[in-house]
PDB file of C-alpha atoms in Angstrom:
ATOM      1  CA  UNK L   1     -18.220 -18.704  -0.055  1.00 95.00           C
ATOM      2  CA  UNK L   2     -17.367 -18.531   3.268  1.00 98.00           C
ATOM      3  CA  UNK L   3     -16.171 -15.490   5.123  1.00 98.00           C
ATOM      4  CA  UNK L   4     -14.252 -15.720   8.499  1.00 98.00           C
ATOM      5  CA  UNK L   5     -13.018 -11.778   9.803  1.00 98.00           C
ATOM      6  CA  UNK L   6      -9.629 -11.958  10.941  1.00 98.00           C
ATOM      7  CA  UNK L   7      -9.423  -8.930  13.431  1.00 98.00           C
ATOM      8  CA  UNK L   8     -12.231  -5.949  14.611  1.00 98.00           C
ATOM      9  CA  UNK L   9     -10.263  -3.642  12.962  1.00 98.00           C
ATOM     10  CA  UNK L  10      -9.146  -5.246   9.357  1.00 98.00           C
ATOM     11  CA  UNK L  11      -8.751  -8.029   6.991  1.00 98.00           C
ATOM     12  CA  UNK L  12     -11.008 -11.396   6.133  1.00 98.00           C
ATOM     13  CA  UNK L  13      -9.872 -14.569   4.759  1.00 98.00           C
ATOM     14  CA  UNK L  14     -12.575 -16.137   2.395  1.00 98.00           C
ATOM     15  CA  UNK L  15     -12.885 -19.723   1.570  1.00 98.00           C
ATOM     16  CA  UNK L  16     -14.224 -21.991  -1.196  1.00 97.00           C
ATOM     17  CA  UNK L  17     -13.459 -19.691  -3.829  1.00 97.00           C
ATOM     18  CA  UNK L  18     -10.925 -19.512  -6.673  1.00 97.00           C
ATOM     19  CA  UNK L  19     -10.083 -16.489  -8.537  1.00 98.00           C
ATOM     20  CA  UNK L  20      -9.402 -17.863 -11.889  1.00 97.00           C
ATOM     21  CA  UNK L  21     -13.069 -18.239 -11.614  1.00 97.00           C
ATOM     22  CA  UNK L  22     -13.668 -15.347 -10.376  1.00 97.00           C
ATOM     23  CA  UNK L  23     -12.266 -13.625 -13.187  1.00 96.00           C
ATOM     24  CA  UNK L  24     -15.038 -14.999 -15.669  1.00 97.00           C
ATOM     25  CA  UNK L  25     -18.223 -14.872 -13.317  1.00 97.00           C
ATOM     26  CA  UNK L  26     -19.880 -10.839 -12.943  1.00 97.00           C
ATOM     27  CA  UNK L  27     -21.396 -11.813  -9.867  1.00 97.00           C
ATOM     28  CA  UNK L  28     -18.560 -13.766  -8.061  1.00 98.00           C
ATOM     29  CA  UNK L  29     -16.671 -10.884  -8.648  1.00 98.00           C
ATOM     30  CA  UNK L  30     -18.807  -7.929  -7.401  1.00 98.00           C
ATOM     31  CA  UNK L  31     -19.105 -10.204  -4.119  1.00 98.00           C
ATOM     32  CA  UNK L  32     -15.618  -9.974  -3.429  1.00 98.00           C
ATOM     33  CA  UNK L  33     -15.483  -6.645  -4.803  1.00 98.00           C
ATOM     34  CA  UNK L  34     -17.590  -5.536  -2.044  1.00 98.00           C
ATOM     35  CA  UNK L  35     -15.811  -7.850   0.406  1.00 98.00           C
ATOM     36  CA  UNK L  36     -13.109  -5.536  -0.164  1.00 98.00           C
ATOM     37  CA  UNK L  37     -14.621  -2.582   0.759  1.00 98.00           C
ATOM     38  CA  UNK L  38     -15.691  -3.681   3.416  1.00 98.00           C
ATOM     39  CA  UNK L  39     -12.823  -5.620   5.030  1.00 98.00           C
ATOM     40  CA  UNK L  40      -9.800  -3.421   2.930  1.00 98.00           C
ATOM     41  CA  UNK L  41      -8.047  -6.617   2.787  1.00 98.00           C
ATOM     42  CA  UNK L  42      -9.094 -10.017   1.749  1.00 98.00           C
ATOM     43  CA  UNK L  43      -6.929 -13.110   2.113  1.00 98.00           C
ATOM     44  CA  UNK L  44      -7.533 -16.718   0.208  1.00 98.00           C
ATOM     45  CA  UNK L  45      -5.421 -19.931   0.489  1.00 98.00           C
ATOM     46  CA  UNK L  46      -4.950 -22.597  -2.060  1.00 98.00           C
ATOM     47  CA  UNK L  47      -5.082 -20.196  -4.809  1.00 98.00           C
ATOM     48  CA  UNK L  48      -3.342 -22.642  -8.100  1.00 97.00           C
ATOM     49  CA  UNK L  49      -3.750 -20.441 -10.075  1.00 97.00           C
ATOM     50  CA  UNK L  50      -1.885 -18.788 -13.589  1.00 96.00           C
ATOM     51  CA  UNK L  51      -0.452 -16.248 -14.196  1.00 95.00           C
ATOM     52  CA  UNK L  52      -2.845 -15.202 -16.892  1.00 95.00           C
ATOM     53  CA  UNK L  53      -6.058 -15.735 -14.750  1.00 97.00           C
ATOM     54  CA  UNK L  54      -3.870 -13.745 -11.799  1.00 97.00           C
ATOM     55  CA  UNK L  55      -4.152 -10.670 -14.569  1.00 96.00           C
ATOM     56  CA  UNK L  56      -7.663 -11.088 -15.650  1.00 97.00           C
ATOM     57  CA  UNK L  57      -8.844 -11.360 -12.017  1.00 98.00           C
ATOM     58  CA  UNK L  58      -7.036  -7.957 -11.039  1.00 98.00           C
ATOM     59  CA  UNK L  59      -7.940  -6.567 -14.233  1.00 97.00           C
ATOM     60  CA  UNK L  60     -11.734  -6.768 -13.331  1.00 97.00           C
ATOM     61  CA  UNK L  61     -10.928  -3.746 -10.983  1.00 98.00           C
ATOM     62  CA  UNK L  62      -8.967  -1.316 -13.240  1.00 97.00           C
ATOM     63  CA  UNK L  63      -5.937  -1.632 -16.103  1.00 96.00           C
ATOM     64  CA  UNK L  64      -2.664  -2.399 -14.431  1.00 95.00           C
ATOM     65  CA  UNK L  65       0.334  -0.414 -13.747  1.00 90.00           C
ATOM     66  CA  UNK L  66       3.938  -1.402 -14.871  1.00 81.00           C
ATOM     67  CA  UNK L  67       6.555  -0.852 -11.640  1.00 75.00           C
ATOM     68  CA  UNK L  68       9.464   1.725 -13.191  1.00 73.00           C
ATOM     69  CA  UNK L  69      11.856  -0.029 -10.646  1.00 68.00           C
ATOM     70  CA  UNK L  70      10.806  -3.411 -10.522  1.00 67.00           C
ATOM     71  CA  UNK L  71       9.401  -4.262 -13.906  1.00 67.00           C
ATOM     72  CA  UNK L  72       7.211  -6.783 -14.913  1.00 72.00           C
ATOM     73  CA  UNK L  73       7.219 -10.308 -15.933  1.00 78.00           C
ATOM     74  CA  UNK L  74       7.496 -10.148 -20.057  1.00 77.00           C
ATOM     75  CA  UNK L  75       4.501 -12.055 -20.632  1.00 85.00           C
ATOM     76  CA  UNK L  76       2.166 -10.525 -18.639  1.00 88.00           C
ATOM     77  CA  UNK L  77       2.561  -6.519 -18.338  1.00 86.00           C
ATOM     78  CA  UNK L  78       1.568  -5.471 -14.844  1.00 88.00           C
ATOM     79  CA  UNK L  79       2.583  -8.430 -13.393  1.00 94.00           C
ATOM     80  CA  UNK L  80       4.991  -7.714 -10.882  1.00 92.00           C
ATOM     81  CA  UNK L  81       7.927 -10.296  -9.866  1.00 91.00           C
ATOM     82  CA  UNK L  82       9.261  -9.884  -6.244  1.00 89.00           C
ATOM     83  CA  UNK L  83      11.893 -12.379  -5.987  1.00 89.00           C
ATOM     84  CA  UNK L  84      14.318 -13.127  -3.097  1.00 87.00           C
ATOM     85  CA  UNK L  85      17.180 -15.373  -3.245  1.00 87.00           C
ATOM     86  CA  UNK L  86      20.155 -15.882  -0.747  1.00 87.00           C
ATOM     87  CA  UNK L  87      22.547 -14.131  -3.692  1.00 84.00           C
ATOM     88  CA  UNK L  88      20.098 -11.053  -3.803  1.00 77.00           C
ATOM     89  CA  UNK L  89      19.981  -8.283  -0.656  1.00 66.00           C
ATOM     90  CA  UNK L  90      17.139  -6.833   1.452  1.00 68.00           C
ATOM     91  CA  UNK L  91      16.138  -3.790  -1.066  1.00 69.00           C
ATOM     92  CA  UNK L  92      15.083  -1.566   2.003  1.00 69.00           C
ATOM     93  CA  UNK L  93      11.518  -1.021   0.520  1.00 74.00           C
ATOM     94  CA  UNK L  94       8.925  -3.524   1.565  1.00 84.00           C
ATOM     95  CA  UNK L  95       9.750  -3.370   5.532  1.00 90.00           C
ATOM     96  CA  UNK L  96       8.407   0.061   5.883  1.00 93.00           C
ATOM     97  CA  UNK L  97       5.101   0.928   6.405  1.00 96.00           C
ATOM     98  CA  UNK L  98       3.901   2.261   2.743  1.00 97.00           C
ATOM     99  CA  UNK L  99       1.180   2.952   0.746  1.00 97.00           C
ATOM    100  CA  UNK L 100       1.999   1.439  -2.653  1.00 95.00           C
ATOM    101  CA  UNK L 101       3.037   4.282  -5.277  1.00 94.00           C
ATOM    102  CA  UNK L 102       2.092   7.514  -3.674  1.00 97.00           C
ATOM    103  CA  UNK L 103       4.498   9.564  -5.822  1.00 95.00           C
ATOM    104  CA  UNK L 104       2.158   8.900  -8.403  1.00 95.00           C
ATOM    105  CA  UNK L 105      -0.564  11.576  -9.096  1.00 96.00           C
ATOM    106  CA  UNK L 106      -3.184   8.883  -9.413  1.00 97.00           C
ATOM    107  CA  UNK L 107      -1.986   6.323  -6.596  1.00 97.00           C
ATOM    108  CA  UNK L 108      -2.722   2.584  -7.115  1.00 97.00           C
ATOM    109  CA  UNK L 109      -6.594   2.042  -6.260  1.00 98.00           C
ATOM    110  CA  UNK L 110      -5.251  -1.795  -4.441  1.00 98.00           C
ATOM    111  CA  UNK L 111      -3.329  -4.669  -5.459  1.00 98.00           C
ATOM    112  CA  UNK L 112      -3.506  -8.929  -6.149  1.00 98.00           C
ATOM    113  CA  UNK L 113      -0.409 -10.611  -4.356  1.00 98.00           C
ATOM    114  CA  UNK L 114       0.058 -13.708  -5.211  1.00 98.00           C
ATOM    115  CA  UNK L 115       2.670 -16.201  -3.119  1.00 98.00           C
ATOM    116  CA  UNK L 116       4.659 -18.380  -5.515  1.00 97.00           C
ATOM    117  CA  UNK L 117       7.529 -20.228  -3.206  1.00 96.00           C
ATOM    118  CA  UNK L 118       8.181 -18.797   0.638  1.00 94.00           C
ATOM    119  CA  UNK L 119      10.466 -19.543   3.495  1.00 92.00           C
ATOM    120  CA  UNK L 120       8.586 -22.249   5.839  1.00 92.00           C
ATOM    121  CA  UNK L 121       8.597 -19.261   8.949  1.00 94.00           C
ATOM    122  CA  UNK L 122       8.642 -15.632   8.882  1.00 93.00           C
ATOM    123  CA  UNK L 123       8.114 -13.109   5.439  1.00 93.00           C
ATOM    124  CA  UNK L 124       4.543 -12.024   7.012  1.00 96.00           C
ATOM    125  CA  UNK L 125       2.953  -9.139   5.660  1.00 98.00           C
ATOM    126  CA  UNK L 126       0.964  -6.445   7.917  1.00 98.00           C
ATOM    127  CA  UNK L 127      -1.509  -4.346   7.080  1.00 98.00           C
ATOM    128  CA  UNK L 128      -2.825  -1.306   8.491  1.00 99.00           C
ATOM    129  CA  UNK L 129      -6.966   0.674   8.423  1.00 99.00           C
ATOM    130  CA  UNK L 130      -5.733   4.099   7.977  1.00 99.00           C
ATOM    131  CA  UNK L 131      -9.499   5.110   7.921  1.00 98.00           C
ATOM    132  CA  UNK L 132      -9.750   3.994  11.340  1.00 98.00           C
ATOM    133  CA  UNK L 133      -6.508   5.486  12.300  1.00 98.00           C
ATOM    134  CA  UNK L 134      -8.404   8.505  10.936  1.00 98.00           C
ATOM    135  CA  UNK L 135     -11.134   8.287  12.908  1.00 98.00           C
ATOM    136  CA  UNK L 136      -9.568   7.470  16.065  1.00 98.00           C
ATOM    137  CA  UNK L 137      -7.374  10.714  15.786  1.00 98.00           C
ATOM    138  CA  UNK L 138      -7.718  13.197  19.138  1.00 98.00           C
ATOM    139  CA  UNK L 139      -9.930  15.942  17.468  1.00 98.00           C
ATOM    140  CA  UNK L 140      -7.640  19.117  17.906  1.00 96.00           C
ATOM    141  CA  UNK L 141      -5.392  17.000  15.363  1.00 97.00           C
ATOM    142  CA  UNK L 142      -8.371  16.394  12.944  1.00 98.00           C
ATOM    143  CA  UNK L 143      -8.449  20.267  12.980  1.00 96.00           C
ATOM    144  CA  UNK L 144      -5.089  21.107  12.431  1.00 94.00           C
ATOM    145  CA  UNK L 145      -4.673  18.673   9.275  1.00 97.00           C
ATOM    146  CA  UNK L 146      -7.735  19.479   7.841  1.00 96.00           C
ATOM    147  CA  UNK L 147      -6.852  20.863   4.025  1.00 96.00           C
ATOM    148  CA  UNK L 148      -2.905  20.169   4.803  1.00 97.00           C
ATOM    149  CA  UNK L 149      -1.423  18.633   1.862  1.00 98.00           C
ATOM    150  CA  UNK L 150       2.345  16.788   1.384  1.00 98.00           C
ATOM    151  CA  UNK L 151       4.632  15.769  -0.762  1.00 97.00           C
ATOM    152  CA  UNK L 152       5.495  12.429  -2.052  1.00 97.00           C
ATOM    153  CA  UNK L 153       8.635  11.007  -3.395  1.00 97.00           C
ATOM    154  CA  UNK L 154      10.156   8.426  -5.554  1.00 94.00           C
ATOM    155  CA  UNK L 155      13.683   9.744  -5.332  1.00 94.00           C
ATOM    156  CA  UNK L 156      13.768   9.987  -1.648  1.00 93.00           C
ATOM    157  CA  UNK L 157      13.093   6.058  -1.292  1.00 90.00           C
ATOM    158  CA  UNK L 158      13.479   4.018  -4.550  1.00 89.00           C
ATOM    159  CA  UNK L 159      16.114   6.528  -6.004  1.00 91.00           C
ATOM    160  CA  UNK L 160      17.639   7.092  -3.037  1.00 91.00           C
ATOM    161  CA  UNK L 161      20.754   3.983  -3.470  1.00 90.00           C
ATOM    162  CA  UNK L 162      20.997   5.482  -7.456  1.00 93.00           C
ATOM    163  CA  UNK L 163      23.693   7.221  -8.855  1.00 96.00           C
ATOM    164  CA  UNK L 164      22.846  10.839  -8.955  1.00 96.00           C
ATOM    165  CA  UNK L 165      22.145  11.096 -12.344  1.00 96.00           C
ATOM    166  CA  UNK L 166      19.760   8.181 -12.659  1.00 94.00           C
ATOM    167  CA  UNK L 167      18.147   9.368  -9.110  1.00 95.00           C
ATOM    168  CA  UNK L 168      17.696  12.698 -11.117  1.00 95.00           C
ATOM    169  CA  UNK L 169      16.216  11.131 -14.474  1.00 95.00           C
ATOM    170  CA  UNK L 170      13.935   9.434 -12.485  1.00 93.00           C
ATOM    171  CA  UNK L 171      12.675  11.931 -10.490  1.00 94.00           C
ATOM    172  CA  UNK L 172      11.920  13.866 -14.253  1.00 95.00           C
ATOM    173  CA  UNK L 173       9.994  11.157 -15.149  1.00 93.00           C
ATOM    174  CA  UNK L 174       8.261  10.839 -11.989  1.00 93.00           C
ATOM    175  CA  UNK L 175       8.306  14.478 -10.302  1.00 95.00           C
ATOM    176  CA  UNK L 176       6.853  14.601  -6.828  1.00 96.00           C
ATOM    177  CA  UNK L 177       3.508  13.834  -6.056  1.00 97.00           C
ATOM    178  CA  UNK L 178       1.449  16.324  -3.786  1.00 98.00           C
ATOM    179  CA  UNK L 179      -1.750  14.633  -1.754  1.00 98.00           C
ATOM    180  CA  UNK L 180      -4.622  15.817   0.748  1.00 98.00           C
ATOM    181  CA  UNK L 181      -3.117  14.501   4.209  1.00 98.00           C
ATOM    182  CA  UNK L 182      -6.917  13.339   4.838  1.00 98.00           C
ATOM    183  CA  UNK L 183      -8.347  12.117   1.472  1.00 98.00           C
ATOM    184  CA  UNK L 184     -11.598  11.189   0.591  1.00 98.00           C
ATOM    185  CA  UNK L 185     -12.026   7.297  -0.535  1.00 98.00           C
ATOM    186  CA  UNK L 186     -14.471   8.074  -3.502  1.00 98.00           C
ATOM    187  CA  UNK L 187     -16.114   4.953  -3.395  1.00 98.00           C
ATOM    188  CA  UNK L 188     -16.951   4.667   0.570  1.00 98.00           C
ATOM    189  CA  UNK L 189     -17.012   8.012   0.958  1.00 98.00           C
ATOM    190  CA  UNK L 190     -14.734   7.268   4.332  1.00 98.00           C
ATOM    191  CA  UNK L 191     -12.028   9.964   5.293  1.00 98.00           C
ATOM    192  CA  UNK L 192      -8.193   8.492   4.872  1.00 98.00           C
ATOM    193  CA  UNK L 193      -5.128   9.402   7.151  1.00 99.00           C
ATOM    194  CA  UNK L 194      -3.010   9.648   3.609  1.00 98.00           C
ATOM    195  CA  UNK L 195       1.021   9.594   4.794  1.00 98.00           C
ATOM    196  CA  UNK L 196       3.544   7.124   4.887  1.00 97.00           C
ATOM    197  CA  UNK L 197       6.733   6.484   4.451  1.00 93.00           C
ATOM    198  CA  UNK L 198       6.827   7.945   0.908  1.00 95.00           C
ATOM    199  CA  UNK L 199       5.638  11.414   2.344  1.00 97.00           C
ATOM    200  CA  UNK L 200       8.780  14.109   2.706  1.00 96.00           C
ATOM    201  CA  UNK L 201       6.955  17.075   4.105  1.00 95.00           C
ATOM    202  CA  UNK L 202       3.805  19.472   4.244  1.00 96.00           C
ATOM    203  CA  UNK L 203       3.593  21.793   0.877  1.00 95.00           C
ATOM    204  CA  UNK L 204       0.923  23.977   2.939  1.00 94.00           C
ATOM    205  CA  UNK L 205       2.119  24.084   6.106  1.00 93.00           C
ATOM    206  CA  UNK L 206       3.887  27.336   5.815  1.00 88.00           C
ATOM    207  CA  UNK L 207       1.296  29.859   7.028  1.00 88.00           C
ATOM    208  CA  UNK L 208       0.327  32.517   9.686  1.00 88.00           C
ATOM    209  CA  UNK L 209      -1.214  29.686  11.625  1.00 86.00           C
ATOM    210  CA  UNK L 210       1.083  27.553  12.103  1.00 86.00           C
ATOM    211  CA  UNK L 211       4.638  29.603  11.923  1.00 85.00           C
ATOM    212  CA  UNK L 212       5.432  32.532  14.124  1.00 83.00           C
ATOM    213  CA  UNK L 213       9.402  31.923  13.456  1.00 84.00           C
ATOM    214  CA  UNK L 214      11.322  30.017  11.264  1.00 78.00           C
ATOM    215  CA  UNK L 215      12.346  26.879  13.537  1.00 73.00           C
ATOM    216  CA  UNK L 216       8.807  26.641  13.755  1.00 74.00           C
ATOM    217  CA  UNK L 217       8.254  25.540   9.987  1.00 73.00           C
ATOM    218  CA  UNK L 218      11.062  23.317   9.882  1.00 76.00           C
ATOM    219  CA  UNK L 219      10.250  21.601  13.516  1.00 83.00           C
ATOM    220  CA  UNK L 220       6.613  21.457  13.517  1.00 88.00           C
ATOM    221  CA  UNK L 221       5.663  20.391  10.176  1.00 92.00           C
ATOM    222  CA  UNK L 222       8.443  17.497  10.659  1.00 93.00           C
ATOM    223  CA  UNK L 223       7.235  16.491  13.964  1.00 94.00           C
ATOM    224  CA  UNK L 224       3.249  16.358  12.848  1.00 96.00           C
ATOM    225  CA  UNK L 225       4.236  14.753  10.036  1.00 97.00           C
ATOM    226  CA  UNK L 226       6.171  12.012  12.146  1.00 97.00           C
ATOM    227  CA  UNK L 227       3.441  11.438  14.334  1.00 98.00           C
ATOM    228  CA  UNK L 228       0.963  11.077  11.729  1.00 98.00           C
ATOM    229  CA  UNK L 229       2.910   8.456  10.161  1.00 98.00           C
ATOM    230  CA  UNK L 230       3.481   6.337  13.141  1.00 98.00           C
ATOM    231  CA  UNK L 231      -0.378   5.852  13.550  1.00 98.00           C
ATOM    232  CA  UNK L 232       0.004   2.491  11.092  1.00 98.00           C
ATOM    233  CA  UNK L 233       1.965   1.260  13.422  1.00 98.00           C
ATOM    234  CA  UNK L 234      -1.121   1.001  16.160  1.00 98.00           C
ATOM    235  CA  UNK L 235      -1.704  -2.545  16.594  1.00 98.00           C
ATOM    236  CA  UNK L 236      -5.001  -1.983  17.140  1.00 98.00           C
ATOM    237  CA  UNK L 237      -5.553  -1.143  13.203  1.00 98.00           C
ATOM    238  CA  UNK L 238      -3.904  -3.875  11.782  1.00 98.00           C
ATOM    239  CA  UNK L 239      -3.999  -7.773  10.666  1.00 98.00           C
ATOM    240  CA  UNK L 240      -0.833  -9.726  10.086  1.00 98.00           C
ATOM    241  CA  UNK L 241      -0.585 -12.433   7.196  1.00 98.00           C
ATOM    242  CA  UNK L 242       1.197 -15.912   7.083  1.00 98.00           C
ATOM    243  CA  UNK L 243       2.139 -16.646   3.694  1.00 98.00           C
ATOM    244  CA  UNK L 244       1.770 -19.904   2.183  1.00 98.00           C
ATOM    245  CA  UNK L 245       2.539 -21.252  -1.388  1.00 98.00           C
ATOM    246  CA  UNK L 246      -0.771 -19.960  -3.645  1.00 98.00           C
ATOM    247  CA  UNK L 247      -2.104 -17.838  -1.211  1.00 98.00           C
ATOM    248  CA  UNK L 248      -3.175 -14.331  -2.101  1.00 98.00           C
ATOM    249  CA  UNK L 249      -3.859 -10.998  -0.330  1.00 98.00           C
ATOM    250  CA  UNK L 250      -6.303  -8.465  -2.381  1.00 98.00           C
ATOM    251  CA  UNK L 251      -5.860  -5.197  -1.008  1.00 98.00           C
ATOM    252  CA  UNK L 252      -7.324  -1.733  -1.029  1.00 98.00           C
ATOM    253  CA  UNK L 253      -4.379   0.247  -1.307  1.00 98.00           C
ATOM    254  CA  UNK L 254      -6.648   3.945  -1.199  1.00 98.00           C
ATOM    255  CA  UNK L 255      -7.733   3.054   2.604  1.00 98.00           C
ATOM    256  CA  UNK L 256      -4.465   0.821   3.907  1.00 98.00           C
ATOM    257  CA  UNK L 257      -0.634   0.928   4.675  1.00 98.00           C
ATOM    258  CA  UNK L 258       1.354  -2.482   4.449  1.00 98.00           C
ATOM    259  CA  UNK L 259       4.375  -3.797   6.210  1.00 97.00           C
ATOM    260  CA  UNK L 260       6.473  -6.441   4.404  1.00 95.00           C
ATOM    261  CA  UNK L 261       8.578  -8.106   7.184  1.00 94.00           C
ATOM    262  CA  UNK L 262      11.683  -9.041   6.637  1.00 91.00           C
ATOM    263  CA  UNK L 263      12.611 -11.085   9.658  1.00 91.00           C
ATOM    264  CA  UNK L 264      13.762 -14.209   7.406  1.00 89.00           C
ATOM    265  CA  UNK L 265      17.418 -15.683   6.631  1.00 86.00           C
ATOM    266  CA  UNK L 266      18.575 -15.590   3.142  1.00 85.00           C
ATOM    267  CA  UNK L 267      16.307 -17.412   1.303  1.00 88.00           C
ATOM    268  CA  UNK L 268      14.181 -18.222  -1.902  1.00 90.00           C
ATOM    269  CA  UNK L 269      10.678 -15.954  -1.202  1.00 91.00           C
ATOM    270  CA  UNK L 270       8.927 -15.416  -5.106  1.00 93.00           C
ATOM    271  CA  UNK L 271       6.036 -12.798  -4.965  1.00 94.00           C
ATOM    272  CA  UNK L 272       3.749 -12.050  -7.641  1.00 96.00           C
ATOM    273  CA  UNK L 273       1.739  -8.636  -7.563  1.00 96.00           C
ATOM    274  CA  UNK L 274      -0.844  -6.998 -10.204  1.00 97.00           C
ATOM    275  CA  UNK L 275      -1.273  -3.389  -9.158  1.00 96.00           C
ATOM    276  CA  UNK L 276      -4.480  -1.596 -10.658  1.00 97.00           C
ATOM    277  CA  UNK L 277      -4.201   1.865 -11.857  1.00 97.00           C
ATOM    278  CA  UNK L 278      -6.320   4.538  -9.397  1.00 97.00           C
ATOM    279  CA  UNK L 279      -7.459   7.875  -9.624  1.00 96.00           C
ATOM    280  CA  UNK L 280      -6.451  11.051  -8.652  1.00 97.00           C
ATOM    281  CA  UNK L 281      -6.837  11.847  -4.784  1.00 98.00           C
ATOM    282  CA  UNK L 282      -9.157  14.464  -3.080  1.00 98.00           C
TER     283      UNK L 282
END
């Protein structure tokens, strides 16, 4: 195996592996296991692989999660299919910077994207060390999110274009999330800048501390919470992707923030993503 870093802040591509074996072999897999934690994002070309060994591989990490907008491919539950085609428009989703599924309780731990068929230039995807943008925070900050919490929201984004009374079933089935602003990843122990685009507002911010009038609720918690979700888009934290046919970006999705661009013409772009099933934050 050969490892080649891609930036000082993010990502490595690794070479002379393939992941269908890797799904069969303990010891290939807790290498690129801790790859991962290391690195946050790992990136592999050439990666013919099937659809079933796409599954096992991300299976080694955790069970997979179905998508209750986007569905998954019949034949293999958790298998996500994000298609483009010239007949189909920009859904609005993927060219934001995101952490997948924060409106969950339990938040994906990462995910295995697979590219089936792209256009020859342009559908990159970014991605962003939000433990770094963490750490790199001015310290007066650190101390006035520490123990904030926020909401999360599937109706605000995905439900947003619904009907209201499908936006409203979904949100019963999915009520809002609430998250530590700064969590804890519980494997690396690192502390995690833990907003994005899926974040509405502070659920704590209310308080003596923070509020002398009422404008002050309303315009301080929104303008903190801006702020903290512009630091993904630092270019110093991140690492942008070229996609090619059968390459694959493994992701930790507890520690990063991803940026689908969508600079391309109408086109044929087929994505295939297993997301595993997390935990709980703190």
């Amino acid at each position: 195996m050969k490892v080649e870093q891609l930036t000082c802040a993010i990502g490595a591509e690794i070479s002379g592996v393939n992941l269908g074996d890797a799904s069969r072999d303990d010891s290939l897999f807790a290498e690129i296991k801790a790859l991962l934690l290391k690195h946050k994002v790992l990136f592999l070309r050439d990666q013919d692989i099937s659809r079933a060994e796409h599954v096992a591989f991300a299976r080694r990490f955790g069970e997979l999660e179905d998508h209750p907008v986007a569905g998954s491919d019949p034949e293999h539950p958790g298998l996500v299919r994000i298609y483009k085609d010239p007949d189909q428009p920009n859904d609005r989703y993927e060219n934001a910077w995101h952490t997948d599924a924060t409106w969950r309780d339990a938040p994906p731990m990462g995910c295995v994207l697979r590219c089936v068929e792209c256009p020859p230039v342009g559908g990159d995807t970014m991605w962003a060390n939000m433990a770094l943008a963490y750490e790199k925070l001015p310290e007066d900050v650190k101390q006035r999110i520490e123990g904030l919490r926020a909401r999360h929201s599937i109706e605000a984004s995905f439900g947003a274009a619904m009907p209201v009374e499908k936006r409203l079933a979904l949100k019963a089935m999915y009520p809002d999330a609430e998250h530590p602003v700064v969590r804890i990843h519980p494997e690396t122990g690192e502390k995690v800048l833990f907003v994005n685009a899926f974040a509405t507002h502070f659920t704590n911010f209310h308080t003596p501390e923070h509020v002398r009038y009422g404008q002050d609720y309303s315009m301080g918690g929104s303008d903190l919470l801006r702020y903290l979700v512009s630091q993904a888009y630092i270019p110093e934290y991140q690492v942008r992707w070229r996609w090619k046919k059968n390459s694959v970006a493994i992701w930790d999705n507890r520690s990063t923030q991803h940026y689908a661009v969508m600079d391309y013409p109408a086109c044929v772009r087929k994505m295939e993503r297993a997301g595993i099933i997390g935990d709980k934050t703190f």
